[in-house]
XYZ file of C-alpha atoms in Angstrom:
510
model
C 50.081 -26.658 -22.734
C 49.712 -28.812 -19.232
C 50.282 -32.314 -19.061
C 47.472 -33.902 -17.505
C 50.114 -34.976 -14.496
C 50.871 -31.640 -13.590
C 46.916 -30.691 -12.685
C 46.087 -33.635 -11.386
C 49.066 -33.457 -8.277
C 47.760 -29.910 -7.830
C 44.585 -30.812 -7.803
C 45.518 -33.777 -5.431
C 47.602 -31.289 -2.932
C 45.066 -29.148 -2.191
C 43.026 -31.291 -2.023
C 45.111 -33.623 0.928
C 45.469 -30.169 2.358
C 41.475 -29.626 2.472
C 41.552 -33.799 3.593
C 43.920 -32.845 6.814
C 42.047 -29.150 7.807
C 38.809 -31.406 7.560
C 39.942 -34.638 9.968
C 42.084 -31.809 12.392
C 38.428 -29.953 12.694
C 36.785 -33.747 12.853
C 39.017 -35.260 15.502
C 39.677 -31.828 17.811
C 35.525 -31.237 18.047
C 35.249 -35.684 18.759
C 38.449 -34.898 21.878
C 35.912 -31.810 23.085
C 33.649 -33.883 23.137
C 30.958 -31.843 20.484
C 28.338 -33.623 19.666
C 25.053 -32.912 17.609
C 24.391 -31.211 13.894
C 27.839 -30.679 12.366
C 25.974 -27.773 10.483
C 26.182 -25.454 12.928
C 29.220 -23.032 13.541
C 30.614 -20.249 15.757
C 33.274 -19.038 14.967
C 36.417 -15.318 15.524
C 35.657 -12.548 12.838
C 38.519 -12.971 10.689
C 37.542 -17.072 10.576
C 34.235 -15.272 9.615
C 34.620 -13.176 7.095
C 37.592 -15.173 5.351
C 34.802 -17.879 5.410
C 31.659 -15.216 3.769
C 34.159 -13.163 0.642
C 35.060 -16.957 -0.078
C 31.566 -19.305 0.000
C 31.309 -15.345 -1.696
C 33.087 -15.232 -4.939
C 32.848 -18.303 -6.704
C 33.797 -19.301 -10.173
C 32.867 -15.269 -11.147
C 36.480 -14.540 -9.754
C 37.499 -16.335 -12.307
C 35.343 -17.486 -14.951
C 32.080 -15.059 -14.753
C 33.677 -11.769 -13.968
C 36.484 -11.551 -16.254
C 33.578 -12.678 -19.013
C 31.022 -10.080 -18.340
C 33.685 -7.294 -18.165
C 34.914 -8.496 -21.946
C 31.699 -8.723 -23.265
C 29.362 -5.243 -20.429
C 32.258 -2.716 -20.133
C 33.879 -0.382 -17.408
C 30.048 0.427 -16.233
C 29.330 -3.181 -15.465
C 32.188 -2.528 -12.404
C 30.859 0.656 -11.976
C 27.195 -1.138 -11.627
C 28.837 -3.669 -9.091
C 30.586 -1.290 -6.591
C 27.216 0.802 -7.011
C 25.591 -2.272 -4.415
C 28.691 -3.384 -2.578
C 28.055 0.715 -0.666
C 25.511 -1.201 0.482
C 26.525 -4.158 2.236
C 26.994 -2.535 5.892
C 23.714 -0.853 5.647
C 21.882 -3.843 4.818
C 23.577 -5.769 7.576
C 23.065 -3.314 10.588
C 18.984 -3.190 9.505
C 18.936 -7.120 8.692
C 21.611 -9.693 9.304
C 22.811 -8.130 12.645
C 19.089 -8.470 14.274
C 19.097 -12.127 12.458
C 22.600 -12.930 14.800
C 20.864 -11.453 17.518
C 17.491 -13.298 17.047
C 19.976 -16.591 17.262
C 21.955 -16.294 20.276
C 18.811 -15.656 22.289
C 17.351 -18.884 20.490
C 20.878 -20.611 21.342
C 22.464 -20.511 18.570
C 19.510 -23.107 17.037
C 19.143 -21.400 13.955
C 21.571 -24.024 11.231
C 18.654 -23.053 8.058
C 17.083 -20.263 6.602
C 13.521 -20.984 7.112
C 14.677 -21.379 10.636
C 14.514 -17.317 11.728
C 10.999 -16.830 9.365
C 9.528 -20.176 11.025
C 9.967 -18.282 14.136
C 8.143 -15.179 13.852
C 5.187 -17.076 11.754
C 5.194 -20.292 13.055
C 4.490 -22.167 9.794
C 5.061 -25.364 8.950
C 4.178 -24.661 5.373
C 6.091 -21.626 4.932
C 9.201 -23.272 6.546
C 8.683 -26.357 3.696
C 7.578 -23.246 0.939
C 11.511 -21.668 1.723
C 12.969 -24.718 1.984
C 12.146 -25.708 -1.213
C 13.795 -22.652 -2.386
C 16.468 -22.207 -1.320
C 17.654 -26.138 -2.069
C 16.353 -24.406 -5.642
C 18.901 -22.407 -5.229
C 21.599 -23.988 -4.283
C 21.625 -26.878 -7.122
C 23.073 -24.836 -9.714
C 25.304 -22.753 -8.236
C 27.291 -25.735 -6.990
C 27.081 -27.293 -10.539
C 28.592 -24.181 -12.095
C 31.479 -23.897 -9.719
C 31.615 -27.770 -11.355
C 31.677 -26.779 -14.143
C 33.810 -23.578 -13.641
C 36.637 -26.314 -12.096
C 35.947 -29.154 -14.899
C 36.791 -25.789 -18.102
C 40.040 -25.327 -16.269
C 41.198 -28.459 -16.268
C 40.299 -29.514 -19.587
C 41.134 -26.303 -21.129
C 45.318 -26.352 -18.860
C 46.090 -29.434 -20.586
C 44.574 -28.929 -23.892
C 41.871 -31.801 -23.662
C 44.351 -34.229 -21.958
C 41.308 -34.261 -18.801
C 37.955 -35.053 -20.108
C 35.506 -32.731 -18.731
C 32.520 -34.986 -17.218
C 35.807 -37.195 -15.981
C 37.619 -33.624 -14.297
C 33.255 -32.792 -12.939
C 32.824 -36.188 -11.436
C 36.223 -36.583 -9.958
C 36.330 -32.837 -8.361
C 32.565 -33.174 -7.702
C 33.497 -36.372 -4.835
C 36.442 -35.156 -3.644
C 34.822 -31.908 -2.882
C 31.445 -33.969 -0.469
C 33.770 -36.040 0.618
C 35.623 -33.233 2.470
C 32.321 -31.871 3.613
C 31.256 -35.052 5.228
C 34.434 -35.645 6.983
C 34.899 -32.134 8.729
C 31.386 -30.560 7.832
C 31.485 -26.164 8.509
C 33.463 -25.788 11.041
C 36.060 -27.393 8.292
C 34.465 -25.166 5.630
C 35.453 -22.084 7.791
C 38.681 -22.878 8.749
C 39.761 -24.033 5.034
C 37.932 -21.051 3.600
C 40.308 -18.515 5.557
C 43.651 -20.015 3.341
C 41.637 -20.718 0.073
C 40.787 -16.057 0.123
C 44.190 -15.323 0.691
C 44.689 -17.730 -1.659
C 42.304 -17.241 -4.571
C 43.254 -13.287 -4.306
C 46.356 -14.121 -4.498
C 46.593 -15.570 -7.250
C 44.065 -12.735 -8.863
C 45.887 -10.346 -8.462
C 49.202 -12.431 -9.659
C 47.704 -13.288 -12.873
C 46.257 -9.928 -13.087
C 49.606 -7.982 -13.334
C 51.621 -10.283 -15.135
C 48.843 -10.658 -18.206
C 49.169 -5.925 -17.653
C 52.888 -6.564 -18.161
C 52.961 -8.648 -20.303
C 50.296 -7.759 -22.894
C 50.724 -3.857 -22.194
C 54.427 -3.059 -20.555
C 51.876 -3.274 -17.281
C 50.630 0.610 -18.336
C 46.994 0.597 -18.273
C 47.399 3.923 -20.199
C 48.173 1.653 -22.734
C 45.027 -0.958 -22.510
C 42.843 2.127 -22.185
C 44.287 3.108 -25.412
C 44.431 -0.218 -27.513
C 40.209 -0.093 -26.495
C 40.062 2.868 -27.557
C 41.134 3.137 -30.774
C 39.283 -0.946 -30.716
C 35.999 -0.530 -29.324
C 34.791 2.371 -27.057
C 31.961 0.986 -25.675
C 33.801 -0.478 -23.296
C 33.967 3.234 -21.667
C 29.871 3.529 -21.813
C 26.947 1.501 -21.851
C 25.313 0.177 -23.092
C 28.718 -1.635 -24.122
C 30.905 -4.082 -25.437
C 28.196 -6.767 -25.935
C 24.905 -3.620 -25.523
C 24.100 -6.060 -22.933
C 24.202 -3.013 -19.925
C 20.245 -1.823 -21.116
C 17.848 0.470 -19.051
C 16.372 -2.775 -17.217
C 20.012 -4.217 -16.717
C 21.526 -0.982 -15.136
C 18.409 -1.561 -11.849
C 18.111 -5.923 -12.041
C 21.644 -6.070 -12.021
C 22.540 -4.021 -9.032
C 19.451 -5.141 -6.562
C 19.726 -8.765 -7.824
C 23.124 -8.161 -5.804
C 22.436 -6.171 -3.621
C 20.294 -8.596 -2.506
C 20.421 -11.804 -4.096
C 23.626 -12.340 -3.212
C 25.308 -10.810 -0.576
C 21.748 -11.864 1.197
C 19.667 -13.350 0.204
C 21.422 -17.359 -0.851
C 21.324 -19.810 1.872
C 25.209 -20.288 2.715
C 25.535 -16.410 3.086
C 22.594 -15.766 4.607
C 23.574 -17.989 7.842
C 26.965 -17.330 7.319
C 26.107 -13.100 8.150
C 23.428 -14.294 9.913
C 24.672 -17.013 12.634
C 28.097 -17.652 12.865
C 29.472 -15.264 13.898
C 30.954 -15.900 17.518
C 30.055 -12.182 18.852
C 28.474 -8.571 17.505
C 32.061 -7.283 17.034
C 32.260 -10.429 14.748
C 29.281 -9.050 12.643
C 30.291 -5.720 13.282
C 33.767 -7.067 11.102
C 32.244 -9.033 8.163
C 30.032 -5.768 7.253
C 32.902 -3.207 7.976
C 36.199 -5.580 5.824
C 33.902 -7.438 3.188
C 33.685 -4.296 1.173
C 36.699 -3.744 0.477
C 37.743 -7.533 -0.127
C 34.313 -7.107 -2.756
C 36.776 -3.661 -4.244
C 40.109 -5.627 -4.336
C 37.914 -9.229 -5.925
C 36.304 -6.891 -8.638
C 39.048 -4.217 -9.716
C 41.320 -7.197 -10.538
C 38.656 -9.095 -12.177
C 37.902 -5.931 -14.446
C 41.041 -5.213 -14.991
C 41.378 -8.778 -16.311
C 38.692 -8.434 -18.908
C 39.880 -5.038 -19.626
C 43.205 -6.771 -20.563
C 41.416 -9.225 -22.706
C 39.806 -6.832 -24.403
C 42.007 -4.788 -25.260
C 44.085 -8.574 -26.903
C 41.904 -9.550 -27.951
C 38.347 -8.151 -28.845
C 36.581 -11.209 -30.668
C 36.680 -13.938 -28.569
C 32.818 -15.355 -29.221
C 31.130 -15.509 -25.236
C 31.638 -18.674 -23.738
C 35.541 -17.672 -24.900
C 35.261 -14.907 -22.779
C 34.432 -16.400 -19.755
C 37.989 -18.581 -21.213
C 39.719 -15.332 -20.937
C 42.501 -15.611 -18.553
C 43.557 -18.840 -19.805
C 43.396 -17.157 -23.546
C 45.563 -14.870 -22.543
C 48.066 -17.363 -20.478
C 48.315 -19.739 -23.691
C 47.392 -17.473 -26.592
C 50.151 -14.529 -25.069
C 52.124 -14.869 -21.744
C 53.586 -18.344 -23.244
C 55.844 -15.987 -25.873
C 57.269 -13.998 -23.320
C 58.047 -17.037 -20.758
C 57.052 -20.510 -21.373
C 57.928 -20.836 -17.260
C 55.911 -17.511 -16.502
C 53.335 -19.537 -18.717
C 52.581 -22.970 -16.912
C 53.510 -21.346 -13.619
C 50.185 -19.075 -14.326
C 48.362 -21.748 -15.787
C 48.679 -23.366 -12.351
C 48.285 -20.282 -10.746
C 44.637 -20.270 -12.530
C 43.627 -23.708 -11.920
C 44.233 -23.408 -8.189
C 42.243 -20.272 -7.874
C 38.959 -21.356 -9.393
C 39.448 -24.926 -7.819
C 40.162 -23.668 -4.541
C 37.460 -20.011 -4.552
C 35.192 -22.654 -6.302
C 35.046 -24.965 -3.912
C 34.885 -22.534 -1.668
C 31.936 -21.934 -2.554
C 30.535 -25.116 -3.255
C 31.310 -26.353 -0.458
C 29.519 -23.700 1.957
C 26.216 -24.676 -0.803
C 26.565 -28.643 0.123
C 26.188 -27.734 3.826
C 24.134 -25.152 4.178
C 21.756 -27.746 1.219
C 21.758 -30.295 3.597
C 20.734 -28.525 6.815
C 17.539 -27.887 4.381
C 17.061 -30.937 4.057
C 17.360 -32.999 6.869
C 15.247 -29.621 8.973
C 13.299 -28.122 6.436
C 11.732 -31.274 4.825
C 12.826 -34.259 7.052
C 12.714 -33.281 10.405
C 10.176 -30.359 9.481
C 7.738 -31.646 6.616
C 7.755 -35.080 6.259
C 8.382 -34.658 10.608
C 10.869 -37.862 10.374
C 12.646 -37.257 13.798
C 16.376 -38.821 13.911
C 18.428 -39.097 17.322
C 20.499 -36.687 17.796
C 23.784 -39.846 18.477
C 22.710 -40.225 14.174
C 22.529 -37.336 13.424
C 25.843 -37.059 11.466
C 25.176 -39.707 9.939
C 22.068 -38.352 8.593
C 23.726 -35.511 7.372
C 26.903 -37.335 5.471
C 24.544 -38.832 3.688
C 22.495 -35.675 2.827
C 25.404 -34.319 1.113
C 26.556 -37.008 -0.375
C 22.874 -36.897 -2.248
C 23.197 -33.242 -2.483
C 26.809 -34.068 -4.565
C 25.396 -36.288 -6.537
C 22.627 -34.690 -8.273
C 25.191 -32.209 -8.362
C 27.482 -33.328 -10.373
C 24.562 -34.533 -13.193
C 23.883 -31.263 -13.328
C 27.291 -30.381 -14.223
C 27.707 -33.191 -16.768
C 25.507 -30.900 -19.455
C 26.365 -26.667 -18.501
C 24.542 -24.227 -20.310
C 27.090 -21.914 -23.056
C 27.679 -19.211 -20.134
C 28.044 -20.253 -16.115
C 27.149 -16.887 -15.908
C 23.888 -17.928 -15.870
C 23.214 -20.560 -13.266
C 25.034 -17.854 -11.142
C 22.236 -14.941 -11.848
C 19.491 -17.445 -11.429
C 19.902 -18.732 -8.246
C 20.175 -15.674 -7.257
C 17.169 -14.424 -8.927
C 14.673 -17.339 -7.421
C 15.076 -15.933 -3.839
C 14.705 -12.266 -3.976
C 11.715 -12.344 -3.496
C 11.384 -13.719 -0.260
C 14.542 -10.517 0.847
C 10.787 -8.680 1.097
C 9.847 -11.153 3.810
C 13.058 -10.815 6.199
C 12.514 -7.444 6.162
C 8.705 -6.992 7.298
C 8.975 -9.551 9.641
C 11.695 -7.679 11.438
C 9.923 -4.232 11.394
C 6.829 -5.157 10.880
C 3.832 -7.161 13.802
C 1.702 -7.403 11.796
C 2.866 -9.494 8.786
C 1.243 -12.852 8.893
C 1.977 -16.198 8.226
C -1.019 -16.192 4.868
C 1.265 -13.103 4.183
C 4.988 -14.263 3.940
C 3.473 -17.538 1.937
C 1.581 -16.085 -0.935
C 4.040 -13.353 -1.618
C 7.101 -15.952 -1.173
C 5.055 -18.494 -3.710
C 3.726 -15.559 -6.434
C 7.590 -14.401 -5.888
C 8.550 -16.756 -6.800
C 6.554 -17.856 -10.007
C 7.283 -14.249 -11.600
C 11.818 -15.033 -11.260
C 10.500 -18.645 -13.140
C 8.494 -16.742 -15.414
C 10.616 -13.884 -15.917
C 12.722 -17.000 -17.121
C 10.745 -19.117 -19.566
C 8.132 -17.472 -20.308
C 8.635 -13.514 -20.861
C 12.598 -13.493 -21.648
C 13.310 -10.579 -18.502
C 15.087 -12.792 -16.803
C 19.291 -12.269 -17.935
C 18.279 -8.102 -17.854
C 15.821 -7.858 -14.285
C 16.557 -10.850 -13.512
C 14.901 -10.603 -9.403
C 14.174 -7.675 -9.040
C 10.014 -7.896 -10.272
C 9.676 -10.729 -8.677
C 10.511 -9.024 -5.498
C 8.158 -6.804 -6.434
C 5.571 -8.388 -6.794
C 6.670 -10.484 -3.648
C 6.557 -6.640 -1.765
C 3.229 -5.661 -2.740
C 1.791 -9.319 -2.164
C 3.412 -9.351 1.807
C 1.902 -5.799 2.453
C -1.313 -6.308 0.733
C -2.726 -9.775 2.183
C -1.079 -8.611 5.238
C -3.896 -5.746 5.599
C -6.402 -8.348 4.552
C -6.148 -10.963 7.022
C -5.112 -11.372 10.430
C -2.079 -13.665 12.536
C -2.495 -14.833 16.339
C -0.602 -12.033 17.420
C 0.633 -15.074 20.497
C 1.679 -16.762 17.116
C 5.563 -14.066 17.193
C 5.125 -12.770 21.461
C 8.448 -14.802 20.953
C 10.041 -13.375 18.717
C 10.049 -9.845 19.378
C 10.791 -10.186 23.131
C 13.663 -11.967 22.512
C 14.701 -9.434 19.931
C 13.923 -7.075 22.210
C 16.100 -8.573 25.052
C 18.884 -9.586 22.825
C 19.149 -5.888 21.161
C 18.835 -4.595 25.049
C 21.649 -6.787 25.456
C 23.622 -6.978 23.212
C 23.698 -2.950 21.812
C 23.419 -1.348 25.471
C 19.638 0.096 24.893
C 18.991 2.165 28.569
C 14.984 0.958 28.662
């Protein structure tokens, strides 16, 4: 539909913007003589909210989300709304306390494992968690490259080779993070969040106008006549089983919004004050509802226009509608929307990938090289080491994206599931002084093993996701903590700092 030069030009202009942000932030850091790791940040509430929501959304917005609604129906949307309401509650009782502790530790936390280590004082636990978080990161970054490359290939009718697109996009994305680090990613996310949300709704409204004269009622009537299963469980593709009704919302409420490493550090480490943390808890659910509603409407419109698409085709429902319906209404509008689709998917995808790249490099640098292999890196060399690690992870992700699975959804949900068993350890680390490091180690190992079994042995992964693994982790954490003991001195500093921080930031009277 589009000439390949149009897509490459749009991508080049977008990358110029990102690299300009990275260079600006880097020069500012040098001018202010900020040294040390490029993987830390302290940012105001608006930037915090936008970098969180941008890195959270990923390729779900333009690909997996509309496709999931097309296949699974209206109540898939209801499932997502059910966990969004939990976000302020979960963050209040977990991530706000993680933030308080990081302040009391003078902002030294870089990776999620840093928090766990200060509570349990176990180098082995830190290493295990480092590998688990890294294992969640690589498939997610790969899913971003897959989605953007697919959009480029589809938009040009195959004129842009998929593998070439993966390599070019992956390399430029990696260079961006190498130059600017966490702060440049956060600044770029602020703009990218506005871009992809706006384009999402422009596409949704345009498709609604062209396909159904702007009437949602017409969409509902058409779907009801063709496939009324959209309005009830188990949905259009019989995918919403009883297990999925519990497993999916639970995995999103815990694994996706809290435990994935890039959102963990954003919701727990990056806020410059408690006001920023509270704004994150209040505004994020509103933005999530806005985005999910847009993707649901797109999926519904696509189903109304054509109810016979295959599973992998549904993840390209946006370019499908543009190329098969909008083009007959206005070729100029169709070209504009196709460019918008590519830019929007690039914006949201790169936001997430850059977030994952930065935190993954921290995991390798801190959890593995420094604390597992006991290799000391001089402060003046830290940034260069971080960049080398970012480049290596970027290249590995490119290799994974060259031959992806049929559904991007599969990569995303596996990443979410694999970190869910770590949530009970987080809760008990904060609220149960008798929780032991022995329990945390066994809980993380067995929980992750069970998640892997649900995917590769029992074929339950795509219904329960990480829920069974999290249940096993919870039981093991409680039982083993009752059976073992840990020196109270190991956690004394942790709880002293938590108490002092709560008194300082929450103004709790003694």
